[in-house]
PDB file of C-alpha atoms and ligand atoms in Angstrom:
ATOM      1  CA  MET A   1     108.158 105.042  60.962  1.00 76.00           C
ATOM      2  CA  ALA A   2     108.909 106.998  64.113  1.00 92.00           C
ATOM      3  CA  LEU A   3     105.952 107.481  66.436  1.00 95.00           C
ATOM      4  CA  LEU A   4     107.575 110.580  67.859  1.00 97.00           C
ATOM      5  CA  GLU A   5     109.945 112.900  66.047  1.00 97.00           C
ATOM      6  CA  LEU A   6     111.470 116.009  67.614  1.00 97.00           C
ATOM      7  CA  GLN A   7     113.328 118.355  65.293  1.00 97.00           C
ATOM      8  CA  ASN A   8     115.511 121.117  66.710  1.00 97.00           C
ATOM      9  CA  ILE A   9     113.323 121.807  69.728  1.00 98.00           C
ATOM     10  CA  SER A  10     114.291 124.786  71.865  1.00 97.00           C
ATOM     11  CA  ARG A  11     112.379 126.376  74.717  1.00 98.00           C
ATOM     12  CA  VAL A  12     113.497 129.701  76.099  1.00 97.00           C
ATOM     13  CA  TYR A  13     111.818 131.297  79.116  1.00 96.00           C
ATOM     14  CA  GLY A  14     111.879 135.053  79.541  1.00 93.00           C
ATOM     15  CA  GLY A  15     114.450 135.438  76.769  1.00 89.00           C
ATOM     16  CA  VAL A  16     117.248 134.045  78.974  1.00 92.00           C
ATOM     17  CA  ILE A  17     116.544 130.610  80.460  1.00 95.00           C
ATOM     18  CA  ARG A  18     117.252 128.018  77.783  1.00 95.00           C
ATOM     19  CA  ALA A  19     115.326 125.037  79.211  1.00 97.00           C
ATOM     20  CA  LEU A  20     115.755 123.067  75.970  1.00 98.00           C
ATOM     21  CA  ASP A  21     118.473 123.737  73.446  1.00 97.00           C
ATOM     22  CA  ASP A  22     118.143 122.252  69.957  1.00 97.00           C
ATOM     23  CA  VAL A  23     116.854 118.815  70.927  1.00 98.00           C
ATOM     24  CA  SER A  24     116.298 116.337  68.103  1.00 97.00           C
ATOM     25  CA  LEU A  25     115.286 112.754  68.675  1.00 96.00           C
ATOM     26  CA  SER A  26     113.166 109.999  67.309  1.00 96.00           C
ATOM     27  CA  ILE A  27     111.215 107.288  69.110  1.00 97.00           C
ATOM     28  CA  THR A  28     109.721 104.241  67.439  1.00 97.00           C
ATOM     29  CA  ALA A  29     106.364 102.710  68.345  1.00 96.00           C
ATOM     30  CA  GLY A  30     106.852 100.090  71.046  1.00 95.00           C
ATOM     31  CA  GLU A  31     109.993 101.656  72.543  1.00 96.00           C
ATOM     32  CA  THR A  32     110.271 102.354  76.254  1.00 96.00           C
ATOM     33  CA  VAL A  33     112.569 105.254  77.038  1.00 97.00           C
ATOM     34  CA  ALA A  34     113.891 106.702  80.298  1.00 97.00           C
ATOM     35  CA  LEU A  35     114.530 110.436  80.211  1.00 97.00           C
ATOM     36  CA  LEU A  36     117.343 111.108  82.657  1.00 96.00           C
ATOM     37  CA  GLY A  37     119.142 114.231  83.813  1.00 95.00           C
ATOM     38  CA  ALA A  38     119.798 116.432  86.822  1.00 94.00           C
ATOM     39  CA  SER A  39     117.127 118.662  88.278  1.00 95.00           C
ATOM     40  CA  GLY A  40     116.587 121.596  85.918  1.00 96.00           C
ATOM     41  CA  SER A  41     117.983 119.779  82.872  1.00 97.00           C
ATOM     42  CA  GLY A  42     114.690 120.145  80.983  1.00 97.00           C
ATOM     43  CA  LYS A  43     112.953 116.779  81.407  1.00 97.00           C
ATOM     44  CA  SER A  44     109.536 118.142  82.389  1.00 97.00           C
ATOM     45  CA  THR A  45     109.750 120.864  79.767  1.00 97.00           C
ATOM     46  CA  LEU A  46     110.394 118.229  77.114  1.00 97.00           C
ATOM     47  CA  LEU A  47     107.483 116.023  78.211  1.00 97.00           C
ATOM     48  CA  ASN A  48     105.157 119.024  78.420  1.00 96.00           C
ATOM     49  CA  ILE A  49     106.082 120.037  74.880  1.00 96.00           C
ATOM     50  CA  ILE A  50     105.531 116.515  73.531  1.00 96.00           C
ATOM     51  CA  ALA A  51     102.147 116.456  75.298  1.00 95.00           C
ATOM     52  CA  GLY A  52     101.199 119.806  73.770  1.00 93.00           C
ATOM     53  CA  PHE A  53     100.843 121.417  77.224  1.00 93.00           C
ATOM     54  CA  GLU A  54     103.579 123.858  76.234  1.00 94.00           C
ATOM     55  CA  THR A  55     104.681 125.315  72.909  1.00 94.00           C
ATOM     56  CA  PRO A  56     108.347 125.196  71.898  1.00 96.00           C
ATOM     57  CA  SER A  57     110.113 128.482  71.086  1.00 97.00           C
ATOM     58  CA  SER A  58     111.364 126.811  67.910  1.00 96.00           C
ATOM     59  CA  GLY A  59     111.372 123.414  66.266  1.00 97.00           C
ATOM     60  CA  THR A  60     108.745 120.822  65.423  1.00 96.00           C
ATOM     61  CA  VAL A  61     107.250 117.878  67.300  1.00 96.00           C
ATOM     62  CA  ARG A  62     105.507 115.225  65.224  1.00 95.00           C
ATOM     63  CA  VAL A  63     103.471 112.443  66.736  1.00 94.00           C
ATOM     64  CA  ALA A  64     102.305 109.711  64.379  1.00 90.00           C
ATOM     65  CA  GLY A  65     103.554 111.839  61.474  1.00 90.00           C
ATOM     66  CA  GLU A  66     101.518 114.945  62.301  1.00 91.00           C
ATOM     67  CA  PRO A  67     102.841 118.092  64.013  1.00 91.00           C
ATOM     68  CA  VAL A  68     101.450 118.468  67.535  1.00 89.00           C
ATOM     69  CA  SER A  69     100.629 122.085  66.692  1.00 87.00           C
ATOM     70  CA  THR A  70      98.071 121.019  64.062  1.00 89.00           C
ATOM     71  CA  GLN A  71      96.550 118.040  65.891  1.00 87.00           C
ATOM     72  CA  GLN A  72      93.019 118.394  67.192  1.00 87.00           C
ATOM     73  CA  PRO A  73      93.628 118.956  70.922  1.00 83.00           C
ATOM     74  CA  ASP A  74      90.698 116.807  72.095  1.00 84.00           C
ATOM     75  CA  LYS A  75      91.518 113.859  69.938  1.00 85.00           C
ATOM     76  CA  PHE A  76      95.220 114.200  70.673  1.00 87.00           C
ATOM     77  CA  HIS A  77      94.707 114.035  74.427  1.00 87.00           C
ATOM     78  CA  GLN A  78      92.012 111.383  74.307  1.00 85.00           C
ATOM     79  CA  ASN A  79      93.513 108.876  71.905  1.00 86.00           C
ATOM     80  CA  ILE A  80      97.149 109.624  71.273  1.00 93.00           C
ATOM     81  CA  ILE A  81      98.788 110.871  74.463  1.00 94.00           C
ATOM     82  CA  GLY A  82      98.388 109.564  78.002  1.00 95.00           C
ATOM     83  CA  PHE A  83     100.078 111.409  80.861  1.00 96.00           C
ATOM     84  CA  LEU A  84     101.046 110.200  84.320  1.00 96.00           C
ATOM     85  CA  PHE A  85     101.932 112.984  86.770  1.00 95.00           C
ATOM     86  CA  GLN A  86     104.220 112.884  89.781  1.00 93.00           C
ATOM     87  CA  GLN A  87     101.453 114.430  91.927  1.00 94.00           C
ATOM     88  CA  PHE A  88      98.798 112.017  90.559  1.00 96.00           C
ATOM     89  CA  ASN A  89      96.418 114.920  89.673  1.00 96.00           C
ATOM     90  CA  LEU A  90      93.274 113.017  90.648  1.00 98.00           C
ATOM     91  CA  LEU A  91      90.009 114.641  91.628  1.00 98.00           C
ATOM     92  CA  ASP A  92      90.277 113.945  95.350  1.00 97.00           C
ATOM     93  CA  HIS A  93      86.570 114.189  96.147  1.00 98.00           C
ATOM     94  CA  LEU A  94      85.667 111.526  93.571  1.00 98.00           C
ATOM     95  CA  SER A  95      86.008 107.770  93.937  1.00 98.00           C
ATOM     96  CA  ALA A  96      88.733 105.756  92.245  1.00 98.00           C
ATOM     97  CA  VAL A  97      86.304 104.441  89.657  1.00 98.00           C
ATOM     98  CA  ARG A  98      84.884 107.904  88.893  1.00 98.00           C
ATOM     99  CA  ASN A  99      88.385 109.260  88.315  1.00 98.00           C
ATOM    100  CA  VAL A 100      88.971 106.635  85.639  1.00 98.00           C
ATOM    101  CA  GLU A 101      85.476 106.961  84.164  1.00 97.00           C
ATOM    102  CA  LEU A 102      86.084 110.668  83.560  1.00 96.00           C
ATOM    103  CA  ALA A 103      88.828 109.833  81.078  1.00 95.00           C
ATOM    104  CA  LEU A 104      86.375 107.637  79.163  1.00 95.00           C
ATOM    105  CA  PHE A 105      83.619 110.235  79.115  1.00 93.00           C
ATOM    106  CA  PRO A 106      84.560 111.782  75.745  1.00 90.00           C
ATOM    107  CA  THR A 107      85.324 108.476  74.024  1.00 92.00           C
ATOM    108  CA  CYS A 108      82.682 106.045  75.277  1.00 92.00           C
ATOM    109  CA  ARG A 109      79.026 107.025  75.137  1.00 92.00           C
ATOM    110  CA  LYS A 110      77.579 104.277  77.292  1.00 96.00           C
ATOM    111  CA  ALA A 111      77.717 104.991  81.025  1.00 95.00           C
ATOM    112  CA  GLN A 112      77.523 101.312  81.924  1.00 96.00           C
ATOM    113  CA  GLN A 113      80.446 100.532  79.618  1.00 96.00           C
ATOM    114  CA  ARG A 114      82.528 103.360  81.097  1.00 97.00           C
ATOM    115  CA  TYR A 115      81.855 102.017  84.550  1.00 98.00           C
ATOM    116  CA  LEU A 116      82.637  98.399  83.672  1.00 98.00           C
ATOM    117  CA  ASN A 117      85.817  99.297  81.771  1.00 97.00           C
ATOM    118  CA  SER A 118      87.037 101.415  84.668  1.00 98.00           C
ATOM    119  CA  CYS A 119      86.324  98.676  87.211  1.00 98.00           C
ATOM    120  CA  LYS A 120      88.186  96.182  85.056  1.00 97.00           C
ATOM    121  CA  LEU A 121      91.281  98.369  84.835  1.00 96.00           C
ATOM    122  CA  LEU A 122      91.289  99.064  88.554  1.00 97.00           C
ATOM    123  CA  LYS A 123      90.930  95.385  89.355  1.00 97.00           C
ATOM    124  CA  GLU A 124      93.873  94.615  87.095  1.00 95.00           C
ATOM    125  CA  VAL A 125      96.107  96.907  89.167  1.00 95.00           C
ATOM    126  CA  GLY A 126      94.952  95.359  92.431  1.00 95.00           C
ATOM    127  CA  LEU A 127      92.391  98.003  93.410  1.00 96.00           C
ATOM    128  CA  GLY A 128      89.251  95.873  93.167  1.00 97.00           C
ATOM    129  CA  ASP A 129      88.511  96.534  96.841  1.00 97.00           C
ATOM    130  CA  ARG A 130      89.033 100.313  96.525  1.00 98.00           C
ATOM    131  CA  LEU A 131      86.726 101.070  93.578  1.00 98.00           C
ATOM    132  CA  HIS A 132      84.433 103.304  95.592  1.00 98.00           C
ATOM    133  CA  SER A 133      86.987 104.846  97.942  1.00 98.00           C
ATOM    134  CA  ARG A 134      87.456 108.564  97.554  1.00 98.00           C
ATOM    135  CA  ALA A 135      90.825 109.347  95.981  1.00 98.00           C
ATOM    136  CA  ALA A 136      91.693 111.541  98.972  1.00 97.00           C
ATOM    137  CA  LEU A 137      91.550 108.510 101.251  1.00 98.00           C
ATOM    138  CA  LEU A 138      93.857 106.316  99.185  1.00 97.00           C
ATOM    139  CA  SER A 139      97.579 105.879  99.822  1.00 96.00           C
ATOM    140  CA  GLY A 140     100.087 107.459  97.433  1.00 96.00           C
ATOM    141  CA  GLY A 141     100.777 104.132  95.751  1.00 96.00           C
ATOM    142  CA  GLU A 142      97.067 103.444  95.324  1.00 97.00           C
ATOM    143  CA  ARG A 143      96.470 106.927  93.940  1.00 97.00           C
ATOM    144  CA  GLN A 144      99.225 106.499  91.397  1.00 97.00           C
ATOM    145  CA  ARG A 145      97.706 103.194  90.308  1.00 97.00           C
ATOM    146  CA  VAL A 146      94.345 104.943  89.807  1.00 98.00           C
ATOM    147  CA  ALA A 147      96.162 107.650  87.850  1.00 98.00           C
ATOM    148  CA  PHE A 148      97.844 104.967  85.750  1.00 97.00           C
ATOM    149  CA  CYS A 149      94.447 103.414  84.919  1.00 97.00           C
ATOM    150  CA  ARG A 150      93.186 106.843  83.900  1.00 97.00           C
ATOM    151  CA  SER A 151      96.269 107.470  81.749  1.00 97.00           C
ATOM    152  CA  ILE A 152      95.819 104.258  79.744  1.00 96.00           C
ATOM    153  CA  ALA A 153      92.003 104.068  79.783  1.00 96.00           C
ATOM    154  CA  ASN A 154      91.800 105.165  76.144  1.00 95.00           C
ATOM    155  CA  GLN A 155      94.793 103.056  75.105  1.00 94.00           C
ATOM    156  CA  PRO A 156      96.984 105.980  74.053  1.00 94.00           C
ATOM    157  CA  GLN A 157      99.713 105.436  71.489  1.00 94.00           C
ATOM    158  CA  LEU A 158     102.241 107.207  73.670  1.00 96.00           C
ATOM    159  CA  LEU A 159     102.353 107.276  77.459  1.00 97.00           C
ATOM    160  CA  LEU A 160     104.347 110.097  79.033  1.00 97.00           C
ATOM    161  CA  ALA A 161     105.216 109.922  82.718  1.00 97.00           C
ATOM    162  CA  ASP A 162     106.923 112.675  84.706  1.00 97.00           C
ATOM    163  CA  GLU A 163     108.647 111.188  87.765  1.00 96.00           C
ATOM    164  CA  PRO A 164     105.750 108.821  88.440  1.00 95.00           C
ATOM    165  CA  THR A 165     107.504 107.289  91.458  1.00 94.00           C
ATOM    166  CA  GLY A 166     108.793 110.609  92.819  1.00 93.00           C
ATOM    167  CA  ASN A 167     106.196 110.677  95.610  1.00 92.00           C
ATOM    168  CA  LEU A 168     106.091 106.953  96.348  1.00 93.00           C
ATOM    169  CA  ASP A 169     107.908 104.779  98.862  1.00 93.00           C
ATOM    170  CA  LYS A 170     110.059 101.900  97.661  1.00 93.00           C
ATOM    171  CA  ALA A 171     107.401  99.190  97.885  1.00 93.00           C
ATOM    172  CA  SER A 172     104.749 101.287  96.108  1.00 94.00           C
ATOM    173  CA  SER A 173     107.245 102.263  93.400  1.00 94.00           C
ATOM    174  CA  LYS A 174     108.101  98.646  92.800  1.00 93.00           C
ATOM    175  CA  LYS A 175     104.447  97.691  92.494  1.00 93.00           C
ATOM    176  CA  LEU A 176     103.686 100.550  90.113  1.00 94.00           C
ATOM    177  CA  LEU A 177     106.731  99.781  87.955  1.00 94.00           C
ATOM    178  CA  SER A 178     105.824  96.151  87.567  1.00 93.00           C
ATOM    179  CA  ILE A 179     102.298  97.187  86.516  1.00 95.00           C
ATOM    180  CA  VAL A 180     103.658  99.699  83.996  1.00 94.00           C
ATOM    181  CA  ALA A 181     106.236  97.232  82.637  1.00 93.00           C
ATOM    182  CA  ASN A 182     103.603  94.488  82.261  1.00 94.00           C
ATOM    183  CA  TYR A 183     101.238  96.814  80.489  1.00 95.00           C
ATOM    184  CA  MET A 184     103.950  98.025  78.106  1.00 94.00           C
ATOM    185  CA  SER A 185     105.042  94.527  77.139  1.00 93.00           C
ATOM    186  CA  SER A 186     101.541  93.126  76.735  1.00 94.00           C
ATOM    187  CA  HIS A 187     100.276  96.113  74.678  1.00 93.00           C
ATOM    188  CA  GLN A 188     103.511  96.923  72.781  1.00 92.00           C
ATOM    189  CA  GLY A 189     103.091 100.354  74.363  1.00 93.00           C
ATOM    190  CA  THR A 190     105.407 103.307  73.847  1.00 96.00           C
ATOM    191  CA  LEU A 191     106.594 105.017  77.008  1.00 97.00           C
ATOM    192  CA  ILE A 192     108.743 108.016  77.844  1.00 97.00           C
ATOM    193  CA  VAL A 193     109.380 108.397  81.528  1.00 97.00           C
ATOM    194  CA  ALA A 194     111.316 111.243  83.163  1.00 97.00           C
ATOM    195  CA  THR A 195     113.046 110.003  86.262  1.00 95.00           C
ATOM    196  CA  HIS A 196     115.895 110.208  88.764  1.00 90.00           C
ATOM    197  CA  ASP A 197     115.171 106.650  89.822  1.00 89.00           C
ATOM    198  CA  ASP A 198     117.464 103.884  88.524  1.00 87.00           C
ATOM    199  CA  GLU A 199     114.707 101.323  89.106  1.00 89.00           C
ATOM    200  CA  VAL A 200     112.525 103.181  86.599  1.00 92.00           C
ATOM    201  CA  ALA A 201     115.310 103.273  84.033  1.00 92.00           C
ATOM    202  CA  LYS A 202     115.687  99.496  84.445  1.00 91.00           C
ATOM    203  CA  ILE A 203     112.214  98.818  83.044  1.00 92.00           C
ATOM    204  CA  CYS A 204     113.083 100.841  79.907  1.00 95.00           C
ATOM    205  CA  GLN A 205     114.894  99.636  76.791  1.00 95.00           C
ATOM    206  CA  ARG A 206     116.696 102.895  76.153  1.00 95.00           C
ATOM    207  CA  SER A 207     117.893 105.943  78.081  1.00 96.00           C
ATOM    208  CA  ILE A 208     118.207 109.531  76.914  1.00 96.00           C
ATOM    209  CA  ARG A 209     120.162 111.916  79.107  1.00 96.00           C
ATOM    210  CA  LEU A 210     119.633 115.663  79.167  1.00 97.00           C
ATOM    211  CA  GLU A 211     122.178 118.173  80.433  1.00 96.00           C
ATOM    212  CA  ASP A 212     121.339 121.875  80.468  1.00 96.00           C
ATOM    213  CA  GLY A 213     118.609 121.312  77.910  1.00 97.00           C
ATOM    214  CA  ARG A 214     120.719 119.296  75.479  1.00 97.00           C
ATOM    215  CA  VAL A 215     120.740 115.583  74.726  1.00 96.00           C
ATOM    216  CA  VAL A 216     124.133 114.259  75.800  1.00 94.00           C
ATOM    217  CA  GLU A 217     123.652 110.509  75.337  1.00 78.00           C
TER     218      GLU A 217
HETATM  219  N1  ATP B 301     107.488 128.316  83.317  1.00 95.61           N
HETATM  220  C1  ATP B 301     108.790 128.515  83.480  1.00 95.61           C
HETATM  221  N2  ATP B 301     109.301 129.772  83.575  1.00 95.61           N
HETATM  222  C2  ATP B 301     110.629 129.990  83.712  1.00 95.61           C
HETATM  223  N3  ATP B 301     111.548 129.014  83.799  1.00 95.61           N
HETATM  224  C3  ATP B 301     111.118 127.749  83.735  1.00 95.61           C
HETATM  225  C4  ATP B 301     109.727 127.424  83.588  1.00 95.61           C
HETATM  226  N4  ATP B 301     109.603 126.068  83.540  1.00 95.61           N
HETATM  227  C5  ATP B 301     110.848 125.579  83.670  1.00 95.61           C
HETATM  228  N5  ATP B 301     111.761 126.576  83.782  1.00 95.61           N
HETATM  229  C6  ATP B 301     113.223 126.430  83.886  1.00 95.61           C
HETATM  230  O1  ATP B 301     113.645 125.567  82.838  1.00 95.61           O
HETATM  231  C7  ATP B 301     114.672 124.694  83.283  1.00 95.61           C
HETATM  232  C8  ATP B 301     114.241 123.248  83.049  1.00 95.61           C
HETATM  233  O2  ATP B 301     113.166 122.939  83.952  1.00 95.61           O
HETATM  234  P1  ATP B 301     112.438 121.516  84.007  1.00 95.61           P
HETATM  235  O3  ATP B 301     111.322 121.660  84.958  1.00 95.61           O
HETATM  236  O4  ATP B 301     112.127 121.093  82.635  1.00 95.61           O
HETATM  237  O5  ATP B 301     113.596 120.605  84.600  1.00 95.61           O
HETATM  238  P2  ATP B 301     113.528 119.080  85.097  1.00 95.61           P
HETATM  239  O6  ATP B 301     114.648 118.370  84.426  1.00 95.61           O
HETATM  240  O7  ATP B 301     112.164 118.561  84.923  1.00 95.61           O
HETATM  241  O8  ATP B 301     113.868 119.206  86.658  1.00 95.61           O
HETATM  242  P3  ATP B 301     113.357 118.297  87.897  1.00 95.61           P
HETATM  243  O9  ATP B 301     114.193 117.036  87.830  1.00 95.61           O
HETATM  244  O10 ATP B 301     113.718 119.120  89.101  1.00 95.61           O
HETATM  245  O11 ATP B 301     111.899 118.070  87.755  1.00 95.61           O
HETATM  246  C9  ATP B 301     114.932 125.045  84.730  1.00 95.61           C
HETATM  247  O12 ATP B 301     116.017 125.936  84.788  1.00 95.61           O
HETATM  248  C10 ATP B 301     113.654 125.724  85.163  1.00 95.61           C
HETATM  249  O13 ATP B 301     113.871 126.637  86.196  1.00 95.61           O
HETATM  250 MG1   MG B 302     110.681 117.855  86.243  1.00 95.61          MG
END
């Protein structure tokens, strides 16, 4: 069964801008997919709709068989969807470990367990010596690795990433991509990543290209 099913999704802004135009697609659990397309082609709009951050003007999105519109928002964002943002979206005044712990707050009642789980994830991405550094003081690559730990802390069924290497230099991108690729293969994770970066597309099994809001390949 498809993990994600989009049926005839359109998104129109202000009655004129057709950001998405009748998009239908299906993604199976365990697939890794690059979402490609020129700037303005609708990649972010599509990810935001799948994540439930935005509502489509028409059409249906189903994740794990249930329409996003009827999913319980808390549960959906805690256990089903993980999101990795281009701008990291960390709380800059908190430490690396606190940023990850926050994601576990609703799902894990024991403070000690939240702390230990977060430390473990951060160590796995090479940030064992930065656990207590404030996010604001970390490099871009380090921040994105913290954000990655946060995005997978609850082991979501579907990880969405919107240009996760867009603000990183080449070396940091490479490091992040190998971490993401390793995680996906060892957890049979499902990933959709919007990108302009060929290196990102290389870690994915399949590519979907958008042009003016339509799927063209
Ligand atoms: N909130 C909004 N209000 C009006 N128009 C919007 C809004 N969000 C997106 N758009 C328009 O929808 C179209 C698709 O935008 P989107 O951000 O999805 O493109 P993108 O493929 O992610 O581009 P980029 O590669 O630059 O991030 C663009 O024409 C954009 O200007
Ligand atoms: Mg975008």
